[in-house]
Structures are given as structure tokens and as C-alpha cells.
Short mmCIF file of C-alpha atoms in Angstrom, two decimals:
data_model
loop_
_atom_site.label_atom_id
_atom_site.label_comp_id
_atom_site.label_asym_id
_atom_site.label_seq_id
_atom_site.Cartn_x
_atom_site.Cartn_y
_atom_site.Cartn_z
CA MET A 1 0.00 0.00 0.00
CA ASN A 2 1.41 3.39 -0.92
CA LYS A 3 1.63 6.25 1.57
CA ARG A 4 -1.36 8.06 0.07
CA ASP A 5 -3.62 5.03 0.50
CA GLU A 6 -2.27 4.38 4.00
CA LYS A 7 -3.10 7.95 5.01
CA ARG A 8 -6.60 7.69 3.55
CA LEU A 9 -7.18 4.35 5.27
CA LEU A 10 -6.42 5.84 8.66
CA LYS A 11 -8.58 8.88 7.96
CA ASN A 12 -11.50 6.66 6.96
CA ALA A 13 -11.00 4.50 10.05
CA GLY A 14 -11.28 7.61 12.19
CA ILE A 15 -14.54 8.62 10.47
CA ILE A 16 -16.01 5.16 11.07
CA LEU A 17 -15.24 5.36 14.78
CA LYS A 18 -16.38 8.93 15.32
CA ILE A 19 -19.39 9.21 13.01
CA CYS A 20 -20.69 5.67 12.50
CA GLY A 21 -19.76 4.13 15.85
CA ARG A 22 -20.18 7.41 17.74
CA ALA A 23 -17.34 6.11 19.90
CA LYS A 24 -15.88 8.26 22.67
CA ALA A 25 -12.71 8.29 24.73
CA GLY A 26 -12.74 5.66 27.43
CA GLU A 27 -15.17 3.36 25.61
CA THR A 28 -14.41 -0.22 24.58
CA VAL A 29 -14.34 -1.01 20.86
CA LEU A 30 -14.51 -4.63 19.72
CA ILE A 31 -13.26 -5.27 16.18
CA LEU A 32 -14.25 -8.61 14.63
CA THR A 33 -12.13 -9.74 11.71
CA MET A 34 -10.59 -12.60 9.82
CA ARG A 35 -6.90 -12.66 9.04
CA ASP A 36 -7.26 -11.55 5.44
CA LYS A 37 -8.79 -8.28 6.69
CA MET A 38 -6.38 -7.65 9.54
CA LEU A 39 -4.99 -4.56 7.79
CA TYR A 40 -8.33 -2.81 8.21
CA ALA A 41 -8.75 -4.04 11.79
CA GLU A 42 -5.34 -2.67 12.68
CA ALA A 43 -6.18 0.74 11.17
CA LEU A 44 -9.38 0.92 13.22
CA SER A 45 -7.52 -0.14 16.35
CA LYS A 46 -4.76 2.43 15.82
CA LYS A 47 -7.26 5.29 15.41
CA ALA A 48 -9.17 4.08 18.46
CA VAL A 49 -6.03 4.26 20.60
CA GLU A 50 -5.24 7.72 19.26
CA SER A 51 -8.73 8.83 20.34
CA GLY A 52 -8.42 7.45 23.87
CA MET A 53 -10.60 4.38 23.32
CA ASN A 54 -9.87 0.82 24.40
CA PRO A 55 -9.89 -1.41 21.29
CA LEU A 56 -9.69 -5.18 21.08
CA ILE A 57 -9.24 -7.16 17.85
CA LEU A 58 -10.76 -10.64 17.75
CA ASP A 59 -9.60 -12.97 14.96
CA ILE A 60 -12.61 -15.19 14.21
CA THR A 61 -11.17 -16.91 11.13
CA GLU A 62 -11.55 -20.53 12.30
CA TYR A 63 -14.90 -19.91 14.01
CA HIS A 64 -16.34 -18.13 10.97
CA GLY A 65 -15.17 -20.88 8.65
CA ASN A 66 -16.62 -23.72 10.71
CA ALA A 67 -18.99 -23.43 13.67
CA TYR A 68 -20.46 -20.11 12.49
CA LYS A 69 -21.71 -21.72 9.29
CA LYS A 70 -23.57 -24.31 11.36
CA ASN A 71 -25.13 -21.67 13.66
CA ILE A 72 -23.15 -23.02 16.60
CA LEU A 73 -22.88 -20.37 19.30
CA ASN A 74 -19.46 -19.43 20.73
CA LEU A 75 -20.33 -18.21 24.21
CA PRO A 76 -17.13 -16.19 24.91
CA LEU A 77 -17.60 -14.38 21.59
CA LYS A 78 -21.26 -13.68 22.38
CA LYS A 79 -20.32 -12.24 25.78
CA ALA A 80 -17.58 -10.07 24.25
CA ILE A 81 -20.03 -8.62 21.72
CA GLU A 82 -22.59 -7.89 24.41
CA ALA A 83 -20.02 -6.31 26.74
CA ALA A 84 -18.40 -3.90 24.25
CA ASP A 85 -19.59 -0.31 23.89
CA VAL A 86 -19.05 -0.39 20.12
CA VAL A 87 -18.73 -3.43 17.84
CA LEU A 88 -17.20 -3.09 14.37
CA ASN A 89 -17.82 -6.25 12.35
CA LEU A 90 -15.59 -6.63 9.29
CA GLN A 91 -17.38 -9.79 8.15
CA ASP A 92 -21.00 -10.10 6.94
CA LEU A 93 -24.17 -8.20 7.74
CA ALA A 94 -25.82 -11.19 9.42
CA GLY A 95 -22.78 -11.64 11.65
CA ILE A 96 -23.87 -9.94 14.88
CA SER A 97 -27.20 -11.72 14.83
CA ARG A 98 -25.67 -15.15 14.30
CA MET A 99 -22.78 -14.60 16.72
CA THR A 100 -25.18 -13.68 19.51
CA GLY A 101 -27.70 -16.40 18.71
CA ASP A 102 -30.44 -13.93 17.76
CA LEU A 103 -32.13 -15.48 14.72
CA LYS A 104 -35.75 -15.03 15.74
CA ASN A 105 -36.52 -11.87 13.78
CA ASN A 106 -34.77 -12.59 10.47
CA GLU A 107 -31.82 -10.52 11.67
CA ASP A 108 -33.68 -7.28 10.91
CA ARG A 109 -33.07 -5.42 14.16
CA TRP A 110 -29.34 -5.50 13.43
CA HIS A 111 -29.83 -3.48 10.23
CA THR A 112 -30.58 -0.44 12.38
CA GLY A 113 -27.17 -0.15 14.04
CA ILE A 114 -28.82 -0.70 17.39
CA ASP A 115 -26.43 -0.56 20.38
CA ARG A 116 -23.73 0.73 17.99
CA LYS A 117 -23.08 -2.73 16.56
CA ILE A 118 -22.27 -2.08 12.93
CA TRP A 119 -21.01 -3.82 9.81
CA ILE A 120 -18.05 -2.32 7.99
CA ASN A 121 -18.09 -3.48 4.38
CA ASN A 122 -14.41 -2.83 3.98
CA ASN A 123 -13.83 -3.40 0.26
CA ALA A 124 -11.13 -0.93 -0.82
CA MET A 125 -11.40 1.01 2.44
CA GLU A 126 -8.11 2.71 1.58
CA LYS A 127 -9.69 4.16 -1.59
CA TRP A 128 -12.90 5.69 -0.23
CA ASN A 129 -13.32 9.41 -0.69
CA ILE A 130 -15.42 10.23 2.38
CA THR A 131 -15.74 13.09 4.86
CA GLU A 132 -17.10 13.41 8.37
CA LYS A 133 -19.82 15.83 7.28
CA LYS A 134 -21.07 13.79 4.34
CA THR A 135 -21.06 10.58 6.38
CA ALA A 136 -22.97 12.24 9.23
CA ASN A 137 -25.53 13.53 6.72
CA ILE A 138 -26.58 9.94 5.96
CA ARG A 139 -27.80 9.46 9.52
CA THR A 140 -29.40 12.91 9.66
CA ARG A 141 -31.26 12.38 6.37
CA THR A 142 -32.39 8.88 7.42
CA LEU A 143 -33.89 10.00 10.73
CA LYS A 144 -35.45 13.10 9.17
CA LEU A 145 -37.20 11.00 6.52
CA ILE A 146 -38.53 8.58 9.12
CA LYS A 147 -39.91 11.49 11.11
CA LEU A 148 -41.70 12.78 8.00
CA LEU A 149 -43.17 9.37 7.19
CA LYS A 150 -44.54 8.97 10.71
CA ARG A 151 -46.81 11.95 10.21
CA SER A 152 -47.76 11.11 6.61
CA LYS A 153 -50.34 8.88 4.96
CA CYS A 154 -49.55 8.26 1.31
CA VAL A 155 -46.44 7.66 -0.80
CA ARG A 156 -46.35 7.67 -4.60
CA VAL A 157 -43.40 6.51 -6.71
CA THR A 158 -42.91 7.33 -10.40
CA SER A 159 -40.02 6.83 -12.81
CA PRO A 160 -39.14 7.64 -16.44
CA CYS A 161 -39.45 3.95 -17.35
CA GLY A 162 -43.13 3.86 -16.42
CA THR A 163 -43.37 3.29 -12.68
CA ASP A 164 -46.52 4.72 -11.09
CA PHE A 165 -47.00 3.01 -7.77
CA THR A 166 -48.84 4.17 -4.63
CA PHE A 167 -48.95 2.75 -1.12
CA TYR A 168 -50.15 3.86 2.31
CA LEU A 169 -48.70 4.28 5.78
CA GLY A 170 -51.58 3.13 7.92
CA LYS A 171 -52.02 0.26 10.36
CA GLY A 172 -49.11 -2.18 10.44
CA TYR A 173 -46.74 0.00 8.42
CA ASN A 174 -43.18 0.45 9.59
CA ALA A 175 -40.22 2.61 8.58
CA THR A 176 -36.88 1.20 9.70
CA PRO A 177 -33.57 3.08 9.69
CA VAL A 178 -30.81 1.02 8.06
CA LEU A 179 -27.72 2.52 9.65
CA ALA A 180 -25.63 -0.57 10.37
CA ILE A 181 -23.98 -0.77 6.93
CA CYS A 182 -21.26 1.82 7.38
CA PRO A 183 -19.93 4.24 6.36
CA LEU A 184 -21.03 4.44 2.71
CA TYR A 185 -24.65 3.34 2.95
CA GLY A 186 -27.89 4.31 4.68
CA GLU A 187 -31.53 3.61 3.96
CA VAL A 188 -35.10 3.98 5.11
CA ALA A 189 -36.83 0.62 4.63
CA ILE A 190 -40.61 1.00 4.49
CA THR A 191 -43.02 -1.90 4.97
CA PRO A 192 -46.30 -0.41 3.74
CA GLU A 193 -49.72 -1.05 5.20
CA ASP A 194 -50.66 -4.53 4.08
CA GLY A 195 -52.98 -4.65 1.09
CA THR A 196 -52.64 -0.99 0.10
CA GLY A 197 -50.11 -0.94 -2.73
CA HIS A 198 -51.46 -0.49 -6.23
CA GLY A 199 -50.20 0.49 -9.67
CA VAL A 200 -47.13 -0.63 -11.57
CA PHE A 201 -43.41 -0.55 -10.94
CA VAL A 202 -40.74 -1.07 -13.57
CA ILE A 203 -37.48 -2.76 -12.63
CA ASP A 204 -34.92 -1.32 -15.00
CA GLY A 205 -31.96 -1.96 -12.68
CA PRO A 206 -30.81 -5.30 -11.24
CA THR A 207 -32.58 -7.49 -8.71
CA GLN A 208 -31.47 -9.84 -6.00
CA LYS A 209 -31.87 -13.62 -6.26
CA GLY A 210 -30.55 -13.73 -9.82
CA VAL A 211 -33.90 -12.82 -11.37
CA ARG A 212 -32.50 -9.84 -13.30
CA PRO A 213 -28.71 -9.81 -12.80
CA TYR A 214 -26.70 -6.69 -13.58
CA THR A 215 -25.17 -8.53 -16.55
CA GLU A 216 -28.62 -8.59 -18.20
CA LEU A 217 -29.69 -4.96 -17.88
CA ASN A 218 -29.81 -4.68 -21.68
CA LYS A 219 -32.85 -6.98 -21.66
CA LYS A 220 -36.44 -5.73 -21.61
CA HIS A 221 -37.40 -4.25 -18.25
CA LEU A 222 -39.50 -6.19 -15.77
CA LYS A 223 -42.91 -4.58 -15.31
CA VAL A 224 -44.86 -5.66 -12.21
CA PHE A 225 -48.55 -4.86 -11.81
CA VAL A 226 -49.84 -4.59 -8.25
CA GLU A 227 -53.34 -4.72 -6.78
CA ALA A 228 -54.17 -4.62 -3.07
CA GLY A 229 -50.52 -5.03 -2.11
CA ARG A 230 -49.91 -8.13 -4.25
CA ALA A 231 -48.20 -8.64 -7.59
CA VAL A 232 -50.89 -9.91 -9.94
CA LYS A 233 -49.07 -9.84 -13.28
CA TRP A 234 -45.54 -9.31 -14.56
CA GLU A 235 -44.03 -9.02 -17.99
CA GLY A 236 -40.69 -8.33 -19.65
CA ASP A 237 -37.80 -10.43 -20.90
CA PRO A 238 -39.17 -14.01 -21.11
CA VAL A 239 -36.23 -15.59 -19.25
CA GLN A 240 -36.39 -13.03 -16.44
CA VAL A 241 -40.18 -13.40 -16.23
CA LYS A 242 -39.72 -17.14 -15.81
CA ARG A 243 -37.20 -16.58 -13.01
CA LEU A 244 -39.50 -14.10 -11.26
CA THR A 245 -42.40 -16.54 -11.47
CA ALA A 246 -40.23 -19.28 -9.96
CA PHE A 247 -39.15 -16.97 -7.13
CA ILE A 248 -42.72 -15.97 -6.28
CA GLU A 249 -44.10 -19.51 -6.43
CA SER A 250 -41.30 -21.00 -4.32
CA GLY A 251 -42.19 -18.92 -1.27
CA ARG A 252 -44.18 -20.38 1.62
CA PRO A 253 -46.40 -18.39 1.77
CA ARG A 254 -46.30 -17.23 -1.84
CA ALA A 255 -43.79 -14.36 -2.25
CA ASP A 256 -46.08 -11.99 -4.15
CA ALA A 257 -46.49 -9.28 -1.48
CA ILE A 258 -44.93 -5.83 -1.50
CA ASP A 259 -42.46 -6.53 1.29
CA GLU A 260 -40.56 -3.27 1.28
CA ILE A 261 -39.83 0.00 -0.43
CA GLY A 262 -36.20 0.86 0.24
CA ILE A 263 -35.03 4.46 -0.09
CA PRO A 264 -31.23 4.83 0.10
CA THR A 265 -30.17 7.92 2.03
CA THR A 266 -26.55 7.98 0.93
CA ASP A 267 -25.17 10.11 -1.87
CA TYR A 268 -21.73 8.49 -1.96
CA LEU A 269 -20.58 7.39 -5.41
CA ASP A 270 -18.11 5.10 -3.66
CA ASN A 271 -21.11 3.16 -2.33
CA ASP A 272 -21.81 2.11 -5.92
CA ARG A 273 -18.18 1.46 -6.84
CA TYR A 274 -17.02 -0.72 -3.98
CA TRP A 275 -20.03 -2.40 -2.40
CA TRP A 276 -22.86 -4.77 -3.33
CA ARG A 277 -21.72 -7.73 -5.39
CA ASP A 278 -25.06 -7.89 -7.19
CA LYS A 279 -24.74 -4.16 -8.08
CA THR A 280 -27.95 -3.27 -6.24
CA HIS A 281 -28.50 -0.54 -3.61
CA HIS A 282 -26.98 2.29 -5.63
CA HIS A 283 -27.23 5.76 -4.15
CA ASP A 284 -29.55 7.03 -6.90
CA ARG A 285 -31.92 4.05 -7.18
CA ILE A 286 -34.71 2.89 -4.90
CA HIS A 287 -35.81 -0.71 -4.58
CA ILE A 288 -39.25 -2.24 -4.34
CA ALA A 289 -39.18 -5.74 -2.91
CA LEU A 290 -41.47 -8.69 -3.41
CA GLY A 291 -41.63 -11.30 -0.69
CA ASN A 292 -43.67 -12.95 2.04
CA ASN A 293 -43.19 -10.69 5.05
CA ILE A 294 -45.96 -11.54 7.52
CA LEU A 295 -44.52 -9.62 10.50
CA ARG A 296 -44.81 -6.25 8.83
CA SER A 297 -44.79 -4.09 11.94
CA LYS A 298 -41.48 -5.67 13.08
CA ASN A 299 -39.52 -6.90 10.08
CA ILE A 300 -38.16 -5.43 6.87
CA HIS A 301 -37.81 -8.75 5.11
CA GLY A 302 -39.85 -11.86 4.65
CA LYS A 303 -37.94 -15.13 4.59
CA HIS A 304 -38.42 -15.01 0.82
CA HIS A 305 -37.41 -11.51 -0.28
CA MET A 306 -36.15 -9.94 -3.51
CA ASP A 307 -35.23 -6.29 -4.09
CA GLY A 308 -35.85 -4.88 -7.57
CA GLU A 309 -34.13 -1.61 -8.50
CA VAL A 310 -35.97 1.38 -9.96
CA SER A 311 -33.78 4.10 -11.46
CA ARG A 312 -34.34 7.87 -11.38
CA ALA A 313 -37.42 7.58 -9.19
CA THR A 314 -39.49 10.55 -8.08
CA ILE A 315 -41.12 10.10 -4.69
CA TYR A 316 -44.08 12.06 -3.35
CA VAL A 317 -44.99 11.93 0.35
CA ASP A 318 -48.52 13.29 0.77
CA GLY A 319 -47.92 15.17 -2.48
CA ARG A 320 -44.57 16.64 -1.41
CA VAL A 321 -41.63 15.74 -3.64
CA ILE A 322 -38.75 14.47 -1.52
CA ILE A 323 -36.78 12.76 -4.32
CA ARG A 324 -36.74 13.88 -7.93
CA ASN A 325 -35.09 11.76 -10.62
CA GLY A 326 -33.19 9.74 -8.03
CA ARG A 327 -31.89 12.66 -5.98
CA PHE A 328 -33.13 14.10 -2.72
CA THR A 329 -34.55 17.59 -2.99
CA GLY A 330 -33.14 20.54 -1.06
CA ALA A 331 -35.40 19.77 1.90
CA PHE A 332 -33.24 16.72 2.59
#
């Protein structure tokens, strides 16, 4: 690593601690890593010491490669996670949930960054072009949007490709802050009132689950028609339509419900460059998910869940435009 990248790595590590972890002098910071990511763990530890914190690096290579995969609980690791003031997990998003034995709620509570337990997707951490202010704005924008939604009733989504989809924020709806995927990403994940979504949404970007991979974006868009919160018809590229049908029919219950509308609250280009292997969750695209979420007031995801990306969306909340052509308006 050259000196420029080393300097940037340390700067970014400091931003993660201060802004994402909200760590303070005197607090304990637990850093979970495998050996191939030790460089990033060491940078975080060094900045923690410089800031008067008490860091500890735990190498979980053998555990993660064996017992973790079988959902076998390591009690000392669980206790260390629970005892630390801040936990920085350099592994996978599901990690904290699985390492503490909390699998009851589909791991959703850990998306929020609750108790300052966060996931650092560290791909090319030495290359990120981030600042304290811009990183802090993700949290501010996320919480501000949730506050707006709590006092609103109706959300409409349109896009240049033909999306015109409306849902409501009544009984059973939930808006969850996704602030555990740091420091490049943030999101408000909305589970709409069951049975209220209607209209059409057009997936012109990629999806999860291999239905419309990013390598096939030149194919005809997927158009999904929705009535009473359920997908009733879909059309587009024949191969992708077949995959979507298979996904929906394989769910138990059937995965035809509008599980989630995800609104990213980041504006980092580096989020798009270095994260998300399936090329979803870009800063300027929203996603509308089909699935079988039956615990709508608690969970973001059903056990069967697929995000579909909509580009250049315009979003109206009770008639007020908060996003226009994929970008937040000045109010946010």
C-alpha cells in the first residue's frame, strides 16, 4: 500500500469510529475480523487508541469458517459482543445476529445499528473518498425522513421507465432506519400497510436472487402490476419473467407481497463502486421488494425476499416531492 492510500485508510478508520460508531474516549471497541482483513482491523484499532478508546481485535477466522456456518454459538464471543460499547464487524451483515444467537426476527433489528453494533463493508477502504460531514448527513437524512413518514399517509413513486406506484402508511406500516452498513450506505426501509399498494413498478436496474442480474440490464425491463398489495401480473424479458415466477411460487407463503420500499439515504458514489456484489443498492436508485413478510410491523424482510431496482425515481410523500429523478430535494 502506498503512503497516500495508507493515510486515507487511517482517515476513513477515524470517520467510522467517530461518526458511525459514535465512539468516545474511554469506551471499549470490539473489532471482529478474519486474518485476510487484519490490515483494516489494525487501522481501526490504531485510530481508536489515538482517540483514547480501548480497542480489542478478535480474529474469528476458524470460528467463521466452521462453527459459524452451522449456527453453533461461541459463548465467549457472544459475551464479548454484548459487553463492548461499540462493535465493528468486518465480516457479513448477518454476523452480529448469528454470533449472539439472535435469529428469531430474520436478523432485521441488526440493520438499524442498534447498540452501535455495525457492519463495515471494507472493500477498498483505503480508496474511499469520504468526509465526516457527508457521512454524518446519511444518519441525519435517514432520521429526518422517518420522522416525515410517521406523520404522513400516502407515498407515490414514479419513474421515467413507467413506474406509477402508490402505497399507504396506515395500520401495520413500519419505517426502519438502516444505519448498520457503514460508512457508505444508509436507507429507510418501508413496509407499507398490508394490502394498500397499487399500480405498476418497472425494474430497469438489477434485482437480487438472480432474477434480473446486472449482466442482463440490456434486456427488456420487468414490469410488475400490483393490486391490493400483491403482484398480480408481470411481464418483460421471457427468461427473467420465468425466473421471477419461480421466485414468487417457491415462497411459503407465496412471495407476491410488497415486502418493502427501500429508499437509500446515501449520496456516496463510492457506495456504488465498492459495495454490493449484485450491483444493487446504488445511491440514486430505490428498490421495491417482493416477498412474504408476515410480521410487517417488526420486520423489513420476509424469509423469501427480492429487491428490484428502480432508477431515477421521483417520490411524493402526501404530495410533497422528496426525491426527484433519483436525488433528494433541497429539503433533505
